[in-house]
Amino acid sequence: MKRYSILLAILLGITLLSGCFSPSSQSEIKDKINPVTMIRYSSSDPTPVKYDNVPHNMTRVLVRIDHTYRGHLDAYLTKTGSYVLKEWSEIGWFMVQVPANETALSYIAKLRKVTGVSWAEPEMEYEIPEPIKNSDLYLTDKSKQSYVSAVPGVDLYDQQWGHQNINSEAAWDITTGSPNVIVAVIDTGVDKTHQEFVGKTFIGDYNAVDFGTDVSDALSGHGTHVAGIAADDGRTGLIAGVAWDCPIMPIKVMNASGSIYTSYLIEAMLYLADYADANPGVRIVANMSIGGRGYSYAFKDAIDTAAEAGVLLVTSAGNDYKRIIGYPSCYNGVVDVAASTPYNQKADFSTIGPWTSLAAPGDTILSTVSTLVPGNLVYESWNGTSMASPFACGVAALVLSEYPTLTALQLKNQLEQTAQGAPSFNEELGYGVIDAAAAVGQLEPMIYGSLDVTTNIISTPDTGWLGVGVISIYDGNGLLAGFGTTGAGAAANYLFHALKPGTYRVQVVYYDAFEGEYEIQSKNATITREATTVADFQFGIPTSVVATLEQHYDIDQTAEVEGEQYYYEVDFEVTVEGAYDFVTSSSGTALDTAITLYDAVGNELAYNDDHEGGHNFSRILMKLPVGTYTVYVENWDPKKQPILICNLDIHSFAVTY
């Protein structure tokens, strides 16, 4: 089947999507590419990605489908006893209910075969790393005082060693933030009633679980700790955050059971995108000290949508002690923050990897905790990359306060290239410990480049829909640095941003349904600073496809003696090897059909039960060698409609390349 084969091609490169940040002004250069290497192989080779060991919601799954085919999805959901729970039209994703007789993973496998569905995935579960609490401070009755100096005089400031290591004081002499730059805290909520936050501006409270405004932090206090580090006002209270004058936007993504799911994170990112679009005079930086193991295409699409609205996502690296892939920290284009010690070395628990952007203090970090949580004190000292990330987020807010027109990618570049180890890089600290003073100082040149992958995979009236090309790019270490598709119709290219200079291996996979084979082409492409490299791929795609009707059958079993006929078998002889199309259609009665194709010895070659979704008819398109085949047509639900009435057409194709 054509669409099933195309989906298998998509599965070949599945691991990471590329970032889609707004580019800075760039020149364009042609790629210096070695001769193309090409492989062709049959559709039996690909192995689908596995989500078996990834924690996920058992009752909901996520589906991406082109809006043109929305009717197909609705029809299939109705037929299988499912329904749409949530639609995110901005990114083309839906959350649907898993039927009672299915598991999440079994239903995903079936949804991927529905016409127009480009991907389906579990709704994965994320976690907030449990912080290590080093010391507890119970301080409730000390009066607040006002200070006019940029250096705080608050009671506990001398215990906040992190500000000294990232040069906060020199940065505060330049800016203490702007009311037009918002620090979004995507977390467990924020205890806005905490004594430290008296007089602090909170804006745009959003509960991404129930779509309300209750952002109280009553389960762990984690979000309150993060908020105090990122943006507490250092003029009053007992501690100082980084971005004093930037409002805090609490976004709660943990439900009452303590769970965080992909849908909550999607809601959070799209809320930020909508807020930024509705308030063009405002900039947003978002902190997400949350992680998960599975790759979510839906979540990445939401992050990219927010980035296009100018929102930068800052994330924690994780507390895994070693190189472990996790998300969102490994998504291309985000700022991934490792944890450093008072000696500017990697904290032992901090996760490492080539995706690390920079480091920030994460060892024995004093901040606010929610007093709504039983057993919590008022201020506590915690360890974790969850504490490092808000330092970087606060610095990002200071930079935007000074340079409000920076794009998300330019802001990421500025944070990294002004870090204390730049331009050197290592997997433990990235470009080094962040430097707030340098970051709000002189702007650094853009280090990143872009890659525009172009192809000739373009559908025309003579060829019909050819499907998509699947693009994967690998860095010099062989790690997947980006993933995308050419799209459908005339969208035959994909533009990757946030790529470091260097040589990348670019691979494009295209499935030729008429030949029943995949074609893989790969090239090397060199990325340079502030430039777009073009990598062009030319495939042997059809230039003309002419269908010839070989057989037509009017199937009408209303006059059958038994009166309970819901299937029809016919043998078909293939005398010339080539692509053949088996498709049912209406003969005036609304039925729901399914087709199975068998070879001469009874082996099942293909099955389809929903080619045109909304029409409920079926289609198999595949290349067949000379031989005898059996086509088996049936009602999809014989109990509902026991009498089979439909048309069956068999076409051959003359394909010109």
XYZ file of C-alpha atoms in Angstrom:
657
model
C 0.000 0.000 0.000
C 1.307 3.364 -0.956
C 0.646 5.286 2.234
C 1.802 2.468 4.526
C 5.064 2.222 2.642
C 5.595 5.954 2.937
C 5.092 5.758 6.681
C 7.732 3.064 6.879
C 10.117 5.430 5.157
C 9.386 8.039 7.783
C 10.291 5.499 10.441
C 13.789 5.059 9.041
C 15.247 8.221 10.426
C 13.114 8.734 13.465
C 14.972 10.093 16.509
C 15.325 13.868 16.485
C 13.650 16.772 14.717
C 15.530 19.902 13.814
C 14.959 23.313 15.345
C 12.894 25.802 13.368
C 14.017 29.098 14.836
C 13.754 32.365 12.994
C 17.114 32.852 11.268
C 19.247 35.918 11.470
C 20.251 37.656 8.257
C 22.335 35.123 6.396
C 24.134 34.841 3.118
C 23.600 31.757 1.005
C 26.383 29.508 -0.206
C 26.294 26.369 -2.296
C 27.252 23.157 -0.601
C 30.631 21.560 -1.139
C 29.418 17.994 -1.312
C 31.124 14.758 -2.197
C 29.538 12.530 -4.870
C 26.169 11.190 -3.780
C 25.933 7.680 -2.417
C 22.708 5.835 -3.158
C 21.111 2.655 -1.821
C 17.902 0.933 -2.898
C 16.192 -1.762 -0.892
C 12.779 -3.354 -0.424
C 10.059 -2.264 1.977
C 10.620 -5.289 4.221
C 13.780 -3.841 5.785
C 12.691 -0.896 7.977
C 12.059 -1.480 11.680
C 9.552 0.852 13.398
C 10.657 2.869 16.398
C 9.754 1.280 19.719
C 8.059 3.034 22.638
C 7.568 -0.104 24.743
C 9.899 0.944 27.558
C 8.966 4.630 27.581
C 6.556 5.632 30.386
C 3.333 6.843 28.775
C -0.366 7.422 29.304
C -2.309 4.193 28.720
C -5.557 5.900 27.694
C -4.501 8.675 25.288
C -2.341 8.926 22.175
C -1.216 11.790 19.922
C -1.809 11.889 16.162
C -0.502 14.242 13.498
C -2.555 14.531 10.321
C -2.765 16.981 7.437
C -5.940 19.070 7.760
C -7.008 17.924 4.279
C -7.517 14.436 5.685
C -9.274 15.364 8.932
C -12.432 13.568 7.780
C -10.468 10.351 7.404
C -9.314 10.525 10.997
C -12.805 11.276 12.303
C -14.252 8.349 10.376
C -11.633 5.951 11.670
C -12.044 7.113 15.254
C -15.803 6.647 15.057
C -15.394 3.213 13.532
C -13.020 2.065 16.263
C -14.889 3.578 19.207
C -12.521 6.505 19.760
C -12.864 10.278 19.671
C -10.817 13.477 19.725
C -9.979 14.744 23.204
C -7.976 17.807 22.160
C -6.971 19.496 18.909
C -3.938 21.748 18.477
C -4.655 23.253 15.070
C -1.473 25.376 15.191
C 0.707 22.281 14.859
C -1.697 19.789 13.239
C -1.809 17.405 16.212
C -4.725 15.708 17.948
C -5.032 13.848 21.226
C -7.418 10.900 20.944
C -8.889 8.346 23.307
C -7.595 4.763 23.214
C -10.536 2.355 22.685
C -11.322 -0.095 25.460
C -10.147 -3.099 23.425
C -6.764 -1.559 22.502
C -3.533 -0.625 24.200
C -1.935 2.728 23.478
C 0.812 1.089 21.414
C -1.484 -1.228 19.452
C -3.784 1.664 18.580
C -0.838 3.801 17.485
C 0.187 1.094 15.017
C -3.283 1.199 13.459
C -3.570 4.982 13.436
C -0.336 5.256 11.452
C -2.091 3.489 8.565
C -4.949 5.995 8.303
C -4.796 8.138 5.180
C -3.069 11.456 5.848
C -1.611 10.485 9.232
C 2.077 11.380 9.197
C 2.780 10.146 12.723
C 1.191 8.795 15.892
C 2.931 8.484 19.245
C 2.194 7.799 22.914
C 1.438 10.633 25.261
C 4.665 10.287 27.194
C 5.222 10.944 30.869
C 7.894 13.333 32.138
C 9.437 13.823 35.535
C 10.991 16.457 37.716
C 14.282 15.144 39.116
C 14.112 14.796 42.868
C 16.413 17.506 44.275
C 18.975 16.763 46.962
C 18.312 18.997 49.947
C 21.558 20.011 51.624
C 20.382 22.373 54.323
C 17.105 23.759 55.542
C 16.452 27.286 56.748
C 13.310 28.183 58.606
C 12.889 31.919 58.333
C 9.440 33.426 58.503
C 9.416 36.503 60.703
C 12.243 38.649 59.409
C 11.018 41.990 58.147
C 11.568 43.040 54.569
C 13.838 45.982 53.891
C 14.395 48.233 50.885
C 17.766 48.700 49.225
C 18.811 51.171 46.564
C 22.142 49.546 45.677
C 22.340 47.129 42.778
C 24.100 44.709 45.111
C 21.466 43.204 47.427
C 21.700 43.749 51.158
C 19.241 40.969 51.886
C 19.908 38.699 54.811
C 20.756 35.468 52.974
C 22.534 36.858 49.953
C 25.947 35.843 51.249
C 24.801 32.218 51.036
C 23.940 32.578 47.343
C 27.377 31.815 45.936
C 26.002 31.344 42.436
C 25.641 35.063 41.776
C 29.346 35.572 42.371
C 30.292 32.812 39.935
C 28.103 34.075 37.087
C 28.982 37.771 37.648
C 25.416 38.811 38.444
C 26.429 41.995 40.249
C 28.264 43.434 37.257
C 25.248 42.566 35.101
C 22.870 44.295 37.556
C 24.911 47.475 37.178
C 23.804 47.383 33.527
C 20.241 46.055 33.875
C 18.077 44.414 36.482
C 15.504 43.374 33.917
C 12.500 44.867 32.193
C 8.740 44.633 32.836
C 8.438 43.844 29.112
C 10.493 40.643 29.427
C 8.635 37.748 31.065
C 10.233 34.765 32.780
C 7.901 31.806 32.273
C 8.294 29.005 34.818
C 6.921 25.785 33.301
C 6.843 23.596 36.354
C 4.789 22.374 39.325
C 3.329 25.841 39.885
C 4.545 28.759 41.991
C 3.569 29.692 45.535
C 2.767 33.345 44.871
C 1.849 33.808 48.552
C 5.430 33.146 49.653
C 6.786 35.987 51.824
C 9.684 36.485 49.411
C 7.344 37.459 46.575
C 5.497 40.320 48.276
C 5.397 43.067 45.642
C 6.629 40.791 42.854
C 4.732 41.033 39.564
C 3.101 37.853 38.326
C 1.450 37.795 34.938
C -0.501 35.410 32.714
C -0.953 32.557 35.209
C -1.899 29.375 33.343
C -2.727 25.848 34.409
C -1.911 23.682 31.379
C -3.643 20.691 32.968
C -7.165 22.111 33.283
C -6.707 25.335 31.227
C -7.483 27.482 34.269
C -5.477 29.944 36.357
C -4.780 27.928 39.529
C -0.977 27.722 39.603
C -0.563 26.930 43.301
C 2.509 24.807 44.053
C 1.078 22.332 46.533
C 2.803 19.055 45.625
C 6.571 19.577 45.695
C 7.599 23.229 45.849
C 9.906 22.663 42.860
C 8.457 25.458 40.723
C 8.665 27.910 43.600
C 12.359 27.101 44.069
C 12.977 27.649 40.341
C 11.065 30.943 40.296
C 13.093 32.338 43.202
C 16.372 31.615 41.397
C 15.295 33.004 38.038
C 13.477 36.200 38.872
C 13.051 37.086 42.560
C 13.403 40.812 43.223
C 16.751 41.314 44.992
C 15.855 44.715 46.492
C 13.579 43.285 49.165
C 13.162 39.996 50.946
C 15.862 37.620 52.083
C 17.345 36.338 48.792
C 17.952 37.596 45.264
C 17.018 36.090 41.934
C 18.700 36.959 38.625
C 16.098 38.994 36.714
C 14.739 41.332 39.428
C 12.352 43.447 37.384
C 11.054 40.789 34.992
C 7.526 39.520 35.715
C 7.100 35.817 36.457
C 4.587 33.808 34.433
C 3.741 30.608 36.346
C 2.628 27.763 34.073
C 1.576 24.636 35.933
C 2.118 21.321 34.118
C 1.729 18.803 36.960
C -1.675 17.274 37.689
C -3.131 16.456 41.092
C -1.589 12.968 40.958
C 1.901 14.378 40.426
C 2.089 13.376 36.747
C 3.366 15.446 33.810
C 2.302 14.432 30.290
C 3.188 15.590 26.784
C -0.176 17.292 26.326
C 0.494 19.583 29.291
C 3.870 20.624 27.846
C 2.341 21.219 24.413
C -0.324 23.392 26.027
C 2.374 25.361 27.833
C 4.443 26.070 24.716
C 1.439 27.021 22.590
C 0.151 29.270 25.371
C 3.479 31.115 25.292
C 3.349 31.367 21.496
C -0.187 32.774 21.595
C 0.718 35.210 24.382
C 3.776 36.446 22.484
C 1.772 36.882 19.270
C -0.969 38.784 21.105
C 1.543 41.046 22.893
C 4.167 42.091 20.311
C 5.842 44.490 22.750
C 6.634 41.655 25.158
C 9.418 39.042 25.057
C 9.385 35.685 26.849
C 12.054 33.270 28.034
C 10.821 29.981 29.453
C 12.422 27.656 31.982
C 11.536 23.962 31.963
C 13.439 21.920 34.555
C 11.654 18.763 33.409
C 12.806 15.702 31.486
C 11.676 12.504 29.818
C 13.178 9.623 27.854
C 10.989 9.367 24.757
C 11.198 11.600 21.713
C 7.931 13.450 21.126
C 7.390 14.964 17.694
C 4.308 16.766 18.973
C 6.230 18.438 21.794
C 9.023 19.472 19.427
C 6.501 20.986 17.008
C 5.082 23.029 19.893
C 8.567 24.195 20.928
C 9.273 25.263 17.341
C 5.978 27.162 17.214
C 6.894 29.068 20.360
C 10.379 29.744 18.968
C 8.876 31.228 15.828
C 7.044 33.639 18.139
C 10.397 34.593 19.691
C 10.243 32.393 22.804
C 13.473 30.702 23.910
C 13.222 27.472 25.903
C 15.882 26.909 28.589
C 16.044 23.381 30.003
C 17.893 21.388 32.650
C 20.380 18.758 31.498
C 19.255 16.106 33.988
C 20.777 14.447 37.046
C 21.990 11.187 35.485
C 25.749 11.531 36.237
C 26.670 10.492 32.653
C 25.660 10.857 29.020
C 21.952 10.030 28.818
C 19.612 11.189 26.057
C 16.564 13.008 27.409
C 14.021 15.573 26.256
C 13.539 18.471 25.918
C 17.252 18.910 26.754
C 18.414 17.088 23.592
C 16.138 18.915 21.157
C 18.088 20.981 18.681
C 17.680 24.724 19.312
C 16.951 24.766 23.049
C 19.445 25.951 25.684
C 20.495 22.881 27.677
C 22.059 23.764 31.046
C 24.409 21.559 33.056
C 25.132 22.073 36.757
C 28.416 23.542 38.058
C 30.016 23.691 41.505
C 31.419 26.729 43.380
C 34.734 25.883 41.674
C 33.120 26.121 38.202
C 33.493 22.394 37.669
C 30.800 19.943 36.649
C 28.614 18.833 39.531
C 29.006 15.080 39.821
C 25.289 14.377 39.208
C 24.993 16.528 36.071
C 24.172 14.774 32.792
C 26.676 15.361 29.987
C 26.450 15.298 26.199
C 27.307 17.096 22.968
C 23.942 18.852 23.163
C 24.990 20.771 26.334
C 24.838 24.531 25.777
C 26.471 25.848 28.950
C 26.567 25.399 32.725
C 25.271 27.319 35.724
C 25.399 26.907 39.502
C 23.523 23.797 40.611
C 25.245 22.671 43.805
C 23.801 23.838 47.164
C 21.482 26.484 45.712
C 19.417 28.468 48.195
C 15.960 29.578 47.101
C 12.300 29.765 47.995
C 10.146 26.666 48.431
C 6.391 26.423 48.574
C 4.958 26.737 52.062
C 1.845 24.962 50.727
C 3.693 21.638 50.761
C 3.566 19.806 54.123
C 7.055 19.510 55.565
C 8.573 22.204 53.390
C 10.260 25.143 55.052
C 10.442 28.645 53.639
C 13.923 28.644 52.122
C 15.888 25.505 51.314
C 19.198 24.684 49.685
C 18.898 22.107 46.884
C 21.190 20.387 44.372
C 20.268 19.692 40.766
C 20.378 20.837 37.172
C 16.831 22.052 37.936
C 18.564 24.795 39.945
C 21.124 25.535 37.197
C 18.601 26.076 34.421
C 16.785 29.052 36.039
C 20.111 30.872 36.500
C 20.551 30.723 32.714
C 16.907 31.615 32.114
C 17.254 34.681 34.330
C 20.378 35.777 32.451
C 18.514 35.313 29.158
C 15.834 37.658 30.492
C 18.495 40.261 31.345
C 19.909 39.993 27.817
C 16.478 40.505 26.253
C 15.919 43.467 28.565
C 19.034 45.042 27.054
C 18.530 43.721 23.484
C 14.770 43.132 23.023
C 14.949 42.534 19.249
C 17.138 39.417 19.386
C 15.636 36.313 17.830
C 15.466 33.125 19.869
C 18.477 31.757 17.999
C 20.483 34.966 18.454
C 19.711 34.887 22.175
C 20.854 31.264 22.456
C 24.030 32.193 20.586
C 24.707 35.174 22.880
C 24.368 33.108 26.047
C 26.702 30.406 24.740
C 29.354 32.580 23.128
C 29.728 34.811 26.197
C 30.024 31.859 28.598
C 33.258 31.643 30.573
C 34.760 28.863 28.472
C 33.812 30.055 24.979
C 34.775 29.507 22.253
C 36.060 26.162 23.571
C 33.468 23.442 24.090
C 33.198 20.199 26.049
C 30.380 17.795 26.853
C 30.454 18.480 30.605
C 30.016 22.269 30.677
C 29.222 23.111 27.064
C 30.747 26.525 26.389
C 31.388 26.971 30.106
C 29.693 28.560 33.110
C 27.341 31.351 32.080
C 28.582 34.939 32.485
C 25.730 37.373 33.119
C 27.856 40.503 32.750
C 29.360 39.404 29.455
C 25.968 38.262 28.167
C 24.393 41.714 28.643
C 27.489 43.348 27.161
C 28.639 43.391 23.564
C 26.755 41.160 21.136
C 28.752 38.244 19.785
C 28.776 37.138 16.123
C 26.444 34.312 15.220
C 28.175 30.950 15.364
C 25.310 28.939 13.903
C 24.530 28.242 10.280
C 21.599 26.760 8.408
C 21.076 23.887 5.996
C 18.475 24.001 3.247
C 17.798 20.506 1.911
C 16.106 20.686 -1.483
C 14.801 17.844 -3.647
C 12.795 17.182 -6.778
C 10.145 15.236 -4.852
C 7.304 17.444 -6.048
C 3.848 16.167 -6.942
C 2.367 17.202 -10.289
C -0.976 16.521 -12.016
C 0.817 13.887 -14.106
C 2.253 11.980 -11.178
C -0.255 12.561 -8.387
C 0.866 12.556 -4.747
C 4.397 11.187 -4.514
C 4.617 11.298 -0.740
C 7.550 12.768 1.141
C 11.292 12.596 1.382
C 12.596 11.843 4.868
C 15.683 13.852 5.867
C 18.211 13.001 8.592
C 21.415 14.934 9.286
C 24.350 13.589 11.308
C 27.220 15.529 12.837
C 30.928 14.666 12.651
C 30.549 12.219 15.565
C 27.782 10.341 13.805
C 25.087 11.692 16.150
C 21.715 12.605 14.682
C 21.559 16.404 14.672
C 18.262 16.966 12.904
C 15.275 15.302 11.297
C 12.621 16.570 8.912
C 10.606 15.854 5.797
C 10.141 17.486 2.431
C 6.419 17.726 3.069
C 3.882 17.055 0.355
C 2.885 18.808 -2.840
C 5.285 21.593 -3.767
C 6.997 21.772 -0.358
C 10.052 19.841 -1.493
C 12.588 21.393 0.889
C 13.326 21.618 4.606
C 15.365 24.337 6.324
C 17.390 23.395 9.426
C 18.643 26.130 11.780
C 20.889 26.171 14.884
C 23.607 23.982 13.370
C 27.159 24.470 14.561
C 29.866 24.925 11.893
C 31.240 21.646 10.633
C 30.674 18.854 8.170
C 27.394 16.970 8.359
C 26.179 13.866 6.610
C 22.806 14.522 4.990
C 20.572 11.565 4.180
C 17.273 11.614 2.292
C 14.996 8.584 2.017
C 12.294 8.343 -0.646
C 9.895 5.447 -1.193
C 8.952 4.654 -4.805
C 5.575 2.958 -4.504
C 5.578 1.922 -8.168
C 8.891 0.102 -7.804
C 8.246 -1.078 -4.259
C 11.671 0.143 -3.152
C 13.266 2.777 -0.973
C 15.969 4.979 -2.388
C 18.462 6.489 0.046
C 20.816 9.245 -1.025
C 23.425 10.782 1.260
C 25.965 13.579 0.912
C 28.331 15.616 3.046
C 27.495 19.283 3.580
C 29.709 21.884 5.252
C 27.971 24.372 7.560
C 29.589 27.767 8.122
C 28.727 30.691 10.393
C 25.834 32.950 9.417
C 25.305 31.211 6.104
C 22.793 28.845 4.563
C 24.258 25.794 2.868
C 22.089 24.251 0.155
C 22.161 20.460 -0.261
C 20.209 19.381 -3.334
C 19.013 15.830 -4.008
C 17.630 14.574 -7.302
C 15.706 11.308 -7.259
C 14.437 9.133 -10.069
C 10.841 10.117 -9.474
C 8.049 9.411 -11.989
C 7.394 12.099 -14.555
C 4.241 10.462 -15.837
C 1.891 7.841 -14.407
C -0.858 6.390 -16.634
C -3.362 3.984 -15.098
C -5.054 1.238 -17.168
C -8.170 -0.532 -15.910
C -7.472 -4.273 -15.985
C -10.602 -5.577 -14.269
C -13.857 -4.135 -12.927
C -16.248 -6.018 -10.644
C -19.767 -5.008 -9.578
C -20.210 -6.799 -6.289
C -23.854 -7.094 -5.201
C -24.793 -9.929 -2.864
C -28.325 -8.867 -1.998
C -29.714 -11.719 -4.127
C -27.543 -14.402 -2.545
C -29.531 -17.366 -1.312
C -27.816 -17.405 2.084
C -28.515 -13.699 2.562
C -25.537 -13.234 4.869
C -22.706 -12.571 2.422
C -20.078 -10.078 3.519
C -17.026 -11.178 1.531
C -16.002 -11.664 -2.087
C -12.978 -13.442 -3.563
C -11.500 -13.083 -7.013
C -8.313 -14.421 -8.576
C -6.183 -12.063 -10.634
C -3.404 -12.997 -13.022
C -0.363 -10.716 -13.300
C 1.250 -11.315 -16.694
C 3.614 -8.325 -16.629
C 5.586 -7.385 -13.540
C 4.725 -3.921 -12.275
C 2.655 -1.818 -9.888
C -1.006 -2.715 -9.462
C -3.802 -0.882 -7.721
C -6.724 -2.651 -6.006
C -9.433 -0.238 -4.868
C -13.065 -0.491 -3.772
C -15.632 2.220 -4.385
C -19.313 2.932 -3.866
C -22.084 1.459 -5.978
C -24.717 3.589 -4.286
C -24.691 1.953 -0.843
C -22.682 3.346 2.065
C -20.507 0.436 3.168
C -17.226 0.108 5.029
C -14.939 -2.286 3.171
C -11.584 -3.979 3.688
C -9.218 -5.625 1.173
C -6.659 -8.384 1.667
C -4.233 -9.483 -1.049
C -2.806 -13.039 -1.046
C -0.236 -14.754 -3.227
C -0.753 -18.110 -4.947
C 0.054 -20.163 -1.828
C -2.120 -18.103 0.527
C 0.434 -15.785 2.108
C -1.018 -12.409 3.055
C 0.816 -9.663 1.144
C -1.155 -6.588 2.189
C -4.286 -5.463 4.016
C -6.164 -2.168 4.047
C -9.441 -1.177 5.662
C -9.609 2.582 5.326
C -8.120 4.130 2.196
C -10.383 7.138 1.954
C -11.349 7.519 5.590
C -14.484 9.568 5.157
C -15.645 7.315 2.262
C -14.763 4.097 4.093
C -13.331 2.376 1.038
C -10.045 0.525 0.743
C -6.964 0.469 -1.467
C -3.770 -1.514 -1.947
C -1.016 -0.271 -4.269
C 2.097 -2.401 -4.627
C 4.542 -3.839 -7.100
C 3.851 -7.475 -8.016
C 5.850 -10.060 -9.957
C 4.232 -12.321 -12.543
C 1.882 -14.799 -10.870
C -1.607 -15.515 -9.603
C -3.103 -13.524 -6.735
C -6.310 -13.589 -4.729
C -8.152 -10.410 -3.799
C -10.423 -10.779 -0.776
C -13.013 -8.012 -0.267
C -15.201 -7.891 2.843
C -17.348 -5.648 4.984
C -15.229 -4.208 7.759
C -18.090 -4.815 10.222
C -20.249 -7.725 8.958
C -22.478 -7.613 12.037
C -23.491 -4.059 11.193
C -23.768 -4.572 7.413
C -23.822 -8.260 6.423
C -24.546 -7.674 2.729
C -21.569 -6.666 0.581
C -22.344 -4.149 -2.191
C -19.462 -2.270 -3.806
C -17.195 -1.940 -6.832
C -13.711 -3.406 -7.164
C -11.299 -1.979 -9.735
C -7.850 -3.319 -10.559
C -5.444 -1.020 -12.414
C -1.984 -1.439 -13.833
C 0.385 1.504 -14.324
C 2.632 2.705 -17.091
C 5.278 4.744 -15.290
C 7.778 7.010 -17.041
C 10.922 8.151 -15.220
